[in-house]
CSV table of C-alpha atoms in Angstrom, one decimal:
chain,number,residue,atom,x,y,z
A,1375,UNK,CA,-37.5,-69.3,-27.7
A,1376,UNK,CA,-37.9,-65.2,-27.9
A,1377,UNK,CA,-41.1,-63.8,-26.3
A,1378,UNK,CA,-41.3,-60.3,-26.8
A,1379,UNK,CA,-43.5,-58.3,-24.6
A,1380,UNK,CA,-44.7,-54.8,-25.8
A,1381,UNK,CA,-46.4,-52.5,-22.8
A,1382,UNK,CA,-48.7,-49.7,-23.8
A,1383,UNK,CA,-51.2,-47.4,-21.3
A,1384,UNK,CA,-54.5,-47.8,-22.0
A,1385,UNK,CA,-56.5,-45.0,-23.4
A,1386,UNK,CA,-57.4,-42.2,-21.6
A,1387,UNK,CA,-54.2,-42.4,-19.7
A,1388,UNK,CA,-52.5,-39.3,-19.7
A,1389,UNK,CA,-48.9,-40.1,-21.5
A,1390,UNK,CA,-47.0,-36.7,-21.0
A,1391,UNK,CA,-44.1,-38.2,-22.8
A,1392,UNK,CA,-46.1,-38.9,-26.0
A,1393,UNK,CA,-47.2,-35.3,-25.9
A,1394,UNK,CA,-43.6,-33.8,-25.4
A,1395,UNK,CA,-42.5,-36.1,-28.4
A,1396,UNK,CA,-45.9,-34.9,-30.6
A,1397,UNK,CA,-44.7,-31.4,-29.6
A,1398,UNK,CA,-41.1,-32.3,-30.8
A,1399,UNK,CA,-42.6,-33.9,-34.5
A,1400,UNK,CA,-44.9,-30.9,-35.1
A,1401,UNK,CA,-41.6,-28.6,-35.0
A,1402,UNK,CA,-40.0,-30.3,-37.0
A,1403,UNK,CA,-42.6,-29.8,-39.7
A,1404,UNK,CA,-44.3,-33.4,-39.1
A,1405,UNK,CA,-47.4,-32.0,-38.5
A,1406,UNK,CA,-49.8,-35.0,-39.9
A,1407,UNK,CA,-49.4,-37.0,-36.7
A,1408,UNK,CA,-51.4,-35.9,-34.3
A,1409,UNK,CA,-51.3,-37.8,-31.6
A,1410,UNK,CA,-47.9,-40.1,-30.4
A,1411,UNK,CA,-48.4,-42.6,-27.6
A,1412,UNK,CA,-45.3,-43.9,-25.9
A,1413,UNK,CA,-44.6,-47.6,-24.3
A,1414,UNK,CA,-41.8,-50.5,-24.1
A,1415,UNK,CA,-41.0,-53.4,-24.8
A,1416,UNK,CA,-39.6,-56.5,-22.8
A,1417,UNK,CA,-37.7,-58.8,-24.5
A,1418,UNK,CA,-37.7,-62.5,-22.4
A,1419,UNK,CA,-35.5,-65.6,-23.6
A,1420,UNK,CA,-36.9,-69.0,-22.5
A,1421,UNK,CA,-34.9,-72.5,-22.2
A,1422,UNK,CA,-38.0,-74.1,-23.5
A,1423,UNK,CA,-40.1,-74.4,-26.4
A,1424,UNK,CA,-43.5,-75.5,-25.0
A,1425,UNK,CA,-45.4,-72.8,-26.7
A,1426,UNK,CA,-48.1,-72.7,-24.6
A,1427,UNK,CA,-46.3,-73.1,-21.6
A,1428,UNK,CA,-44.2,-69.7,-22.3
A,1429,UNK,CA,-47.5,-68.1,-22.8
A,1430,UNK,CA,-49.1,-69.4,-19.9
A,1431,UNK,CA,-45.9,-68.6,-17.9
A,1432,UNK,CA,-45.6,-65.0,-19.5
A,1433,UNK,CA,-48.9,-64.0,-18.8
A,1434,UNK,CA,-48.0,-64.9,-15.2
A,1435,UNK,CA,-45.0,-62.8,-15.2
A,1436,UNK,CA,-47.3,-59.7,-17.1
A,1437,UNK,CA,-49.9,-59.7,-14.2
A,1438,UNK,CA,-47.8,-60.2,-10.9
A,1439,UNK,CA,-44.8,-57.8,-12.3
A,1440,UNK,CA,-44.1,-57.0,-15.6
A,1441,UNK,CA,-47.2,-54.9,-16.3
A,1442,UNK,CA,-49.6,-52.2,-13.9
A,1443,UNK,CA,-52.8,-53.1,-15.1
A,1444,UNK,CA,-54.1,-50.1,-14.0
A,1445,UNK,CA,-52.5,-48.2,-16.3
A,1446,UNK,CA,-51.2,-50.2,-19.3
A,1447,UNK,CA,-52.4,-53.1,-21.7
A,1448,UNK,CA,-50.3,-55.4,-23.2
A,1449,UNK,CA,-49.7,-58.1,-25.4
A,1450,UNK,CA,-47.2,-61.1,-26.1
A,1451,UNK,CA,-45.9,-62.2,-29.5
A,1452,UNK,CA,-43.7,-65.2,-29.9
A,1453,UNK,CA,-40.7,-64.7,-32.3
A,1454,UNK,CA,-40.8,-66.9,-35.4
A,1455,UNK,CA,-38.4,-69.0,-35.4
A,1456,UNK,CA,-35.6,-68.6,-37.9
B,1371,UNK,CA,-44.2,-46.7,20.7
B,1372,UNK,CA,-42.2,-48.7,18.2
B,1373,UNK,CA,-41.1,-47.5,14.6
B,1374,UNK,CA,-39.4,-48.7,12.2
B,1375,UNK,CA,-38.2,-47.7,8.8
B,1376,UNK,CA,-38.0,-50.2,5.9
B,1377,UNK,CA,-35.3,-49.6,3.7
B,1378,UNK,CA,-34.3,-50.5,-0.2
B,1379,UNK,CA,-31.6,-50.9,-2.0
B,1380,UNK,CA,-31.7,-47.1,-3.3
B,1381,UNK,CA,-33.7,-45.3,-0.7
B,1382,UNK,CA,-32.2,-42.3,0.4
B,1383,UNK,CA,-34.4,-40.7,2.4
B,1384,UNK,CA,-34.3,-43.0,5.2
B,1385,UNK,CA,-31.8,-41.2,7.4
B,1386,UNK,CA,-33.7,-38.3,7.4
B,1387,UNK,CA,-37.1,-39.7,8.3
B,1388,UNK,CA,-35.3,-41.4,10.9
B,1389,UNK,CA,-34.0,-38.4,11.9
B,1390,UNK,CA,-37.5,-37.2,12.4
B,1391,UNK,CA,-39.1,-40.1,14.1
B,1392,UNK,CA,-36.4,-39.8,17.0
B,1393,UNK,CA,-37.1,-36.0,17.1
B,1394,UNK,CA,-40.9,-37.1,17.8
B,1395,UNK,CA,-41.2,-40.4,19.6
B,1396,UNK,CA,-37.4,-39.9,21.7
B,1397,UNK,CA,-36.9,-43.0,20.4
B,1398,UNK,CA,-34.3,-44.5,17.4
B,1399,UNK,CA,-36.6,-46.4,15.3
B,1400,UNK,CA,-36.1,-49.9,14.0
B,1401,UNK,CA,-34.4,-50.1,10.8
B,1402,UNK,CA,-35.8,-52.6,8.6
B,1403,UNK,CA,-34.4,-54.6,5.5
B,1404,UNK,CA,-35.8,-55.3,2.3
B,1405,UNK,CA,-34.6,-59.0,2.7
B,1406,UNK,CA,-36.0,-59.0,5.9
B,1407,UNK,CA,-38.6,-61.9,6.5
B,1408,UNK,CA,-39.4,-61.5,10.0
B,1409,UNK,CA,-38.9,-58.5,12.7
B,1410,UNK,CA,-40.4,-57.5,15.9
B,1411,UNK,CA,-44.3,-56.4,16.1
B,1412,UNK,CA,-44.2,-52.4,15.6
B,1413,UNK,CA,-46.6,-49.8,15.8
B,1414,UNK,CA,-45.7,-47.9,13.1
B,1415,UNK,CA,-43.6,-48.9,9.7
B,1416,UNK,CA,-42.7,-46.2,7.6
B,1417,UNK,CA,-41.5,-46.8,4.1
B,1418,UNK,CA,-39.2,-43.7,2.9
B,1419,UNK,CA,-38.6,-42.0,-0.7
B,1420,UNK,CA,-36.0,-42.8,-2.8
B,1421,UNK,CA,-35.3,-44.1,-5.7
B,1422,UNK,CA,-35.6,-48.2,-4.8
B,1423,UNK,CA,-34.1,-50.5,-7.7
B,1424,UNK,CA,-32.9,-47.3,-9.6
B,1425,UNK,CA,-36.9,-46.5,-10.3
B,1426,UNK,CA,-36.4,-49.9,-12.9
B,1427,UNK,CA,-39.4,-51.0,-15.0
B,1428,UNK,CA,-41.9,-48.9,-12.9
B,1429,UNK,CA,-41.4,-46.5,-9.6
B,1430,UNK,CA,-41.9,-49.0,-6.3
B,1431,UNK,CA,-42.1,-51.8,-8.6
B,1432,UNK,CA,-39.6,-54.5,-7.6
B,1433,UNK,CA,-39.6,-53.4,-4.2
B,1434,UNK,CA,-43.2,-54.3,-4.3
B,1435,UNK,CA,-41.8,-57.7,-4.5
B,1436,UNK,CA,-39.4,-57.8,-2.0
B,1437,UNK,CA,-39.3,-60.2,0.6
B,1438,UNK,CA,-40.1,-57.7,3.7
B,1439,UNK,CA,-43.8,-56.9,1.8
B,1440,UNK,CA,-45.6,-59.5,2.9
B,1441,UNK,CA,-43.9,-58.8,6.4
B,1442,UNK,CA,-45.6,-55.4,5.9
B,1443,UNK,CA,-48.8,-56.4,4.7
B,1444,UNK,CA,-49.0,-58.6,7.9
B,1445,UNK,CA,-48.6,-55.8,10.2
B,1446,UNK,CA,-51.4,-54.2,8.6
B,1447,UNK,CA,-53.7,-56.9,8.9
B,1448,UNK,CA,-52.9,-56.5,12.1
B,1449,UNK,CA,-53.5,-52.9,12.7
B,1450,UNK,CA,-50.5,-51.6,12.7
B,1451,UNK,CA,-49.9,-47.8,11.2
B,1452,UNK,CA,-47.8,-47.8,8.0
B,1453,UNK,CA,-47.3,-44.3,6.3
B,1454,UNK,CA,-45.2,-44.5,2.6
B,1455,UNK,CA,-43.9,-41.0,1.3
B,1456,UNK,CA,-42.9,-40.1,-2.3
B,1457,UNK,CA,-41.4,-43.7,-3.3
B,1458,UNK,CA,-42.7,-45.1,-0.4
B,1459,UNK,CA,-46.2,-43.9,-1.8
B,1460,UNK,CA,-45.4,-45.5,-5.2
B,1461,UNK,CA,-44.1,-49.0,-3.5
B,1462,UNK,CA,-47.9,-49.4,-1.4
B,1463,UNK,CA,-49.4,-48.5,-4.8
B,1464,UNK,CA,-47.8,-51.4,-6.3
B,1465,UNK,CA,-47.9,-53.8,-3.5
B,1466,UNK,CA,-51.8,-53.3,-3.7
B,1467,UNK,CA,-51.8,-51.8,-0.5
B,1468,UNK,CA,-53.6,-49.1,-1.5
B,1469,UNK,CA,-55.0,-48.5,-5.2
B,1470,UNK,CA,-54.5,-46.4,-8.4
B,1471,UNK,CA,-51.2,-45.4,-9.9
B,1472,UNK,CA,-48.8,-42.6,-9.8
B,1473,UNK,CA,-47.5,-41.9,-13.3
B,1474,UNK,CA,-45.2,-39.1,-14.7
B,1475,UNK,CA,-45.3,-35.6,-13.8
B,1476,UNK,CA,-48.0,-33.4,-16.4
B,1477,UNK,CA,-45.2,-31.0,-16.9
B,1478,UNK,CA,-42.3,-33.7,-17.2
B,1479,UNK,CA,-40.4,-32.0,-14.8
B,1480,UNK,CA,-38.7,-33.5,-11.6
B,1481,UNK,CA,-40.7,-31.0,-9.6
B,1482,UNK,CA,-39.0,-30.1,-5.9
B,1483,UNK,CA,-40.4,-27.3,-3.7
B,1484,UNK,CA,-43.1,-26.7,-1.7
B,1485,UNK,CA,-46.3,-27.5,-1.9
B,1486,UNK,CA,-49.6,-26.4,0.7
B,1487,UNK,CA,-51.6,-29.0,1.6
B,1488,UNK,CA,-55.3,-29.0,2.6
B,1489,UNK,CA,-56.6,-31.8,5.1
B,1490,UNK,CA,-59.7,-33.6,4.1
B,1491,UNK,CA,-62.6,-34.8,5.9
B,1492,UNK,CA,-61.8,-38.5,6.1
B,1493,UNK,CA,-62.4,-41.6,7.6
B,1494,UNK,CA,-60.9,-42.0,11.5
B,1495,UNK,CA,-57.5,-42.2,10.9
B,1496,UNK,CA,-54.4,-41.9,13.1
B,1497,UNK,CA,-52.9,-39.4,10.0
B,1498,UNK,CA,-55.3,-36.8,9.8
B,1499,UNK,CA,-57.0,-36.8,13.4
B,1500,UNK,CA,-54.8,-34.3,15.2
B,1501,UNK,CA,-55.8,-31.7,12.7
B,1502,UNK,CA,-58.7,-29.7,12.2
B,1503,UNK,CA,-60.9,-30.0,8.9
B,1504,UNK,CA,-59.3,-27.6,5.8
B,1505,UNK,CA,-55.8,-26.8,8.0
B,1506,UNK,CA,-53.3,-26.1,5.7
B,1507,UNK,CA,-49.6,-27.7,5.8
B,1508,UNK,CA,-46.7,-26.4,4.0
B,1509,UNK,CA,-44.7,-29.3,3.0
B,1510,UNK,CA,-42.5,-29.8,0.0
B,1511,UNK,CA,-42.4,-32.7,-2.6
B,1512,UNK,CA,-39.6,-33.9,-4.7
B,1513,UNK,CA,-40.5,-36.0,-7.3
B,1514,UNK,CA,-41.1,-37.1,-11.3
B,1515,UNK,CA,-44.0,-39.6,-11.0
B,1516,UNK,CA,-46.1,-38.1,-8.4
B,1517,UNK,CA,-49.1,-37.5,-10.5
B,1518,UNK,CA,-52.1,-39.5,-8.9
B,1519,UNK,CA,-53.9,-41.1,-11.6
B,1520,UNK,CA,-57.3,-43.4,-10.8
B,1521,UNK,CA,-60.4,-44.2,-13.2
B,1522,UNK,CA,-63.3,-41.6,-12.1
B,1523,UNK,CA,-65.1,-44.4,-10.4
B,1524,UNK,CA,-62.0,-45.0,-8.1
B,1525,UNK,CA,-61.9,-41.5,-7.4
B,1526,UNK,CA,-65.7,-41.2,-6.3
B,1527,UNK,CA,-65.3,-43.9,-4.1
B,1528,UNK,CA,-62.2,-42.7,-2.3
B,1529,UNK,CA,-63.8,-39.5,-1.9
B,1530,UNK,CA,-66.8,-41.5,-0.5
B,1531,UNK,CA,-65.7,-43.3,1.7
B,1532,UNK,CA,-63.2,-40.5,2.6
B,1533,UNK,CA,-60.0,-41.9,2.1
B,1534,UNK,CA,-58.3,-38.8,0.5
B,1535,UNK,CA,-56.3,-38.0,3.1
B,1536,UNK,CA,-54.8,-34.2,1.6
B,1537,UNK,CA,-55.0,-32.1,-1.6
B,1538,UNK,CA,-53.0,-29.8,-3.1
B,1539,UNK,CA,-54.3,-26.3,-3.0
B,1540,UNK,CA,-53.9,-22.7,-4.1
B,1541,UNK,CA,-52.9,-19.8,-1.3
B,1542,UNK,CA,-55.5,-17.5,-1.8
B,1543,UNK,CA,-53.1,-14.2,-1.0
B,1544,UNK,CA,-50.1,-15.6,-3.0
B,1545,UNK,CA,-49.7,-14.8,-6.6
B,1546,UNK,CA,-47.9,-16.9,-8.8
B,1547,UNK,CA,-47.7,-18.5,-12.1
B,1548,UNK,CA,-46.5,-21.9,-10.6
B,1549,UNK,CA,-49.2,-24.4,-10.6
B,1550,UNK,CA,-50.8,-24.9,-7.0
B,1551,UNK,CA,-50.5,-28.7,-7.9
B,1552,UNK,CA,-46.8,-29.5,-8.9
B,1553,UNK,CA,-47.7,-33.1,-10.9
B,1554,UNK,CA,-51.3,-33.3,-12.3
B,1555,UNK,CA,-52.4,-35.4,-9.7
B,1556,UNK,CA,-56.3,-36.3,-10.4
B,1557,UNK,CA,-59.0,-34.2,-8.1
B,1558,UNK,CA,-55.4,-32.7,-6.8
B,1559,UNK,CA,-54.8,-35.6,-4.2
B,1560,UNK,CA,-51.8,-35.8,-2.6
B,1561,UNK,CA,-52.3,-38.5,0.1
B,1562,UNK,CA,-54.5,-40.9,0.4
B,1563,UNK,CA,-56.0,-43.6,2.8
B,1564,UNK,CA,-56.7,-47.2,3.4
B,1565,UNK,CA,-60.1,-48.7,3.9
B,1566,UNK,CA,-59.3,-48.8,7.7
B,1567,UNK,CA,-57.8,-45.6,7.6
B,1568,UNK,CA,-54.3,-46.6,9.6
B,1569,UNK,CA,-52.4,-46.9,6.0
B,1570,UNK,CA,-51.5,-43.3,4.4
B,1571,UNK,CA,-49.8,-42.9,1.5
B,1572,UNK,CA,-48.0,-39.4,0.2
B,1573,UNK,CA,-45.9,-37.4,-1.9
B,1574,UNK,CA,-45.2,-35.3,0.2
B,1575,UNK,CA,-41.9,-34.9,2.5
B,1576,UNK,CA,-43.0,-34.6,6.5
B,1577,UNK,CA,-39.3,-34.9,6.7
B,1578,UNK,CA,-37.6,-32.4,5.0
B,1579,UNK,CA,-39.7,-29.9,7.2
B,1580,UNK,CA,-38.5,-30.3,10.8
B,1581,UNK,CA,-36.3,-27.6,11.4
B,1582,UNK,CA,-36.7,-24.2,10.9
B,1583,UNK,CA,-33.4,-24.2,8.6
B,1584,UNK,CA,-35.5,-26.4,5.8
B,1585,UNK,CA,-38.0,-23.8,5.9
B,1586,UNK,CA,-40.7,-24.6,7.9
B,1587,UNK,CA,-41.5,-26.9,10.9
B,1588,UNK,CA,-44.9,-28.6,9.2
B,1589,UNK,CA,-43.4,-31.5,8.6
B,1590,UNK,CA,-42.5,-31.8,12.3
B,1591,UNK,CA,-46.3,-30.8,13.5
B,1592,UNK,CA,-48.1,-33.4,11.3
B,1593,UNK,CA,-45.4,-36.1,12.7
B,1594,UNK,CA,-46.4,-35.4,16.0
B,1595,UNK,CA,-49.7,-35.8,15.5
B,1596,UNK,CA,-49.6,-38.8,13.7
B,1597,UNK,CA,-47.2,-40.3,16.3
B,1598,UNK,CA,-49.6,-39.2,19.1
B,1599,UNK,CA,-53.0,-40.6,17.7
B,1600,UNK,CA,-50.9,-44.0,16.4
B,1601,UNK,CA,-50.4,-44.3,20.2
B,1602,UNK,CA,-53.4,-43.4,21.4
């Protein structure tokens, strides 16, 4: 089963990135964004299909590596299964 | 007095801290392994810059989780003196050896030159001891996620309890448009301390100012005194 991961810094973190791409947009004439906020995403497989296992487990892997919970939230979504 | 150097997979500013340690204590430090699970007791471990694990997921993240961490983390339960510069900085960080985060430069600019350092009144500590309150030190940082970042509570507290070890600051009879403080680093901190004060984190580069051919010898004097109050 997919578990996908997205990684975003909290509010009030400074994200230079975001700012250089808002700079970017508003020259190029998209000027009714005003603010862009970057992050990423981790993409995990599993061999199992425990659901609640595999969110147990990646929560695990969020606080002891994945994530610096000083600076970022996240949150987990499991992909529907096709 | 016993150093040693722990090195990752991608540090590469080992050598040259090594070189430096030699040049102070007259002694070749201990080099240490990330895989390393056990080594002698030392008195000081020193964690270089680099780029460890190619900088993957986050700065000093995976070698946070090396094997030779907790290793490290013994060694400062016991007392021993462990100084991290530039990646070395961003590995304690993650470790949880010391707190806060260091995220990307303001300007988004890998940002290498020299910086002027002012030491702070802190805490007893091995790293600032030898020097007298406000001296200045010109050493230079090379780095793109240097900027010290910390919830204002944090910040309060470390200045509290006087755990920032040096700021970045402005020469008064210099004038230039370059920004005294070269990443956006909260309250302009560019070291700081554990509770016990023998931990120092920085972004700064002691050793890439040794000889007068790298432009200055500050690196060399705060080294010294480091390496004379760890023994003493």
């Amino acid at each position: 089963m997919r578990v996908i991961v997205n990684i975003s810094l909290k509010e009030g973190v400074l994200d230079p990135q975001g700012q250089a791409i808002q700079n970017s947009l508003s020259n190029l004439g998209f000027n009714n964004c005003n603010n862009v906020r970057t992050g990423k995403q981790i993409i995990l497989d599993f061999q199992i299909d425990d659901k609640e296992q595999i969110i147990t487990e990646t929560k695990k892997m969020c606080e002891s590596l994945l994530v610096n919970t000083v600076i970022e939230n996240y949150d987990i979504q499991l992909e529907k299964e096709t | 007095m016993r150093s040693g150097v722990a090195i990752f997979p991608g540090s590469n500013c080992d050598r040259d801290i090594i070189v430096a340690l030699k040049k102070v204590t007259k002694k070749i430090p201990l080099k240490l392994w990330h895989k390393d699970k056990e080594f002698p007791n030392l008195d000081l471990i020193v964690i270089p810059g680099g780029f460890s694990f190619g900088d993957y997921l986050r700065c000093g993240a995976l070698a946070a989780r090396s094997p030779i961490i907790e290793n490290i983390k013994n060694h400062v339960s016991r007392g021993g003196a462990l100084l991290g510069i530039c990646n070395g900085f961003q590995i304690l960080i993650e470790a949880g050896i010391l707190p806060g985060s260091l995220i990307r430069n303001k300007n988004l600019l890998f940002t290498c030159r020299e910086t002027t350092l002012e030491i702070q009144k802190t805490i007893k500590s091995p790293f600032t001891e030898g020097f007298e309150l406000g001296c200045h030190l010109k050493i230079p940082v090379a780095h793109n996620e240097g900027n010290y970042f910390a919830p204002k509570s944090l910040l309060d507290q470390l200045s509290s309890e006087g755990r920032i070890a040096f700021k970045y600051i402005e020469e008064k009879d210099v004038n230039s448009d370059i920004d005294y403080n070269p990443n956006g680093s909260c309250d302009d901190i560019a070291g700081i301390l554990s509770k016990n004060g023998r931990v120092l984190g920085m972004m700064p580069h002691p050793e890439r100012a040794i000889n007068s051919l790298h432009g200055g010898t500050d690196g060399l004097k705060f080294l010294t005194k480091c390496i004379e109050n760890i023994v003493g």
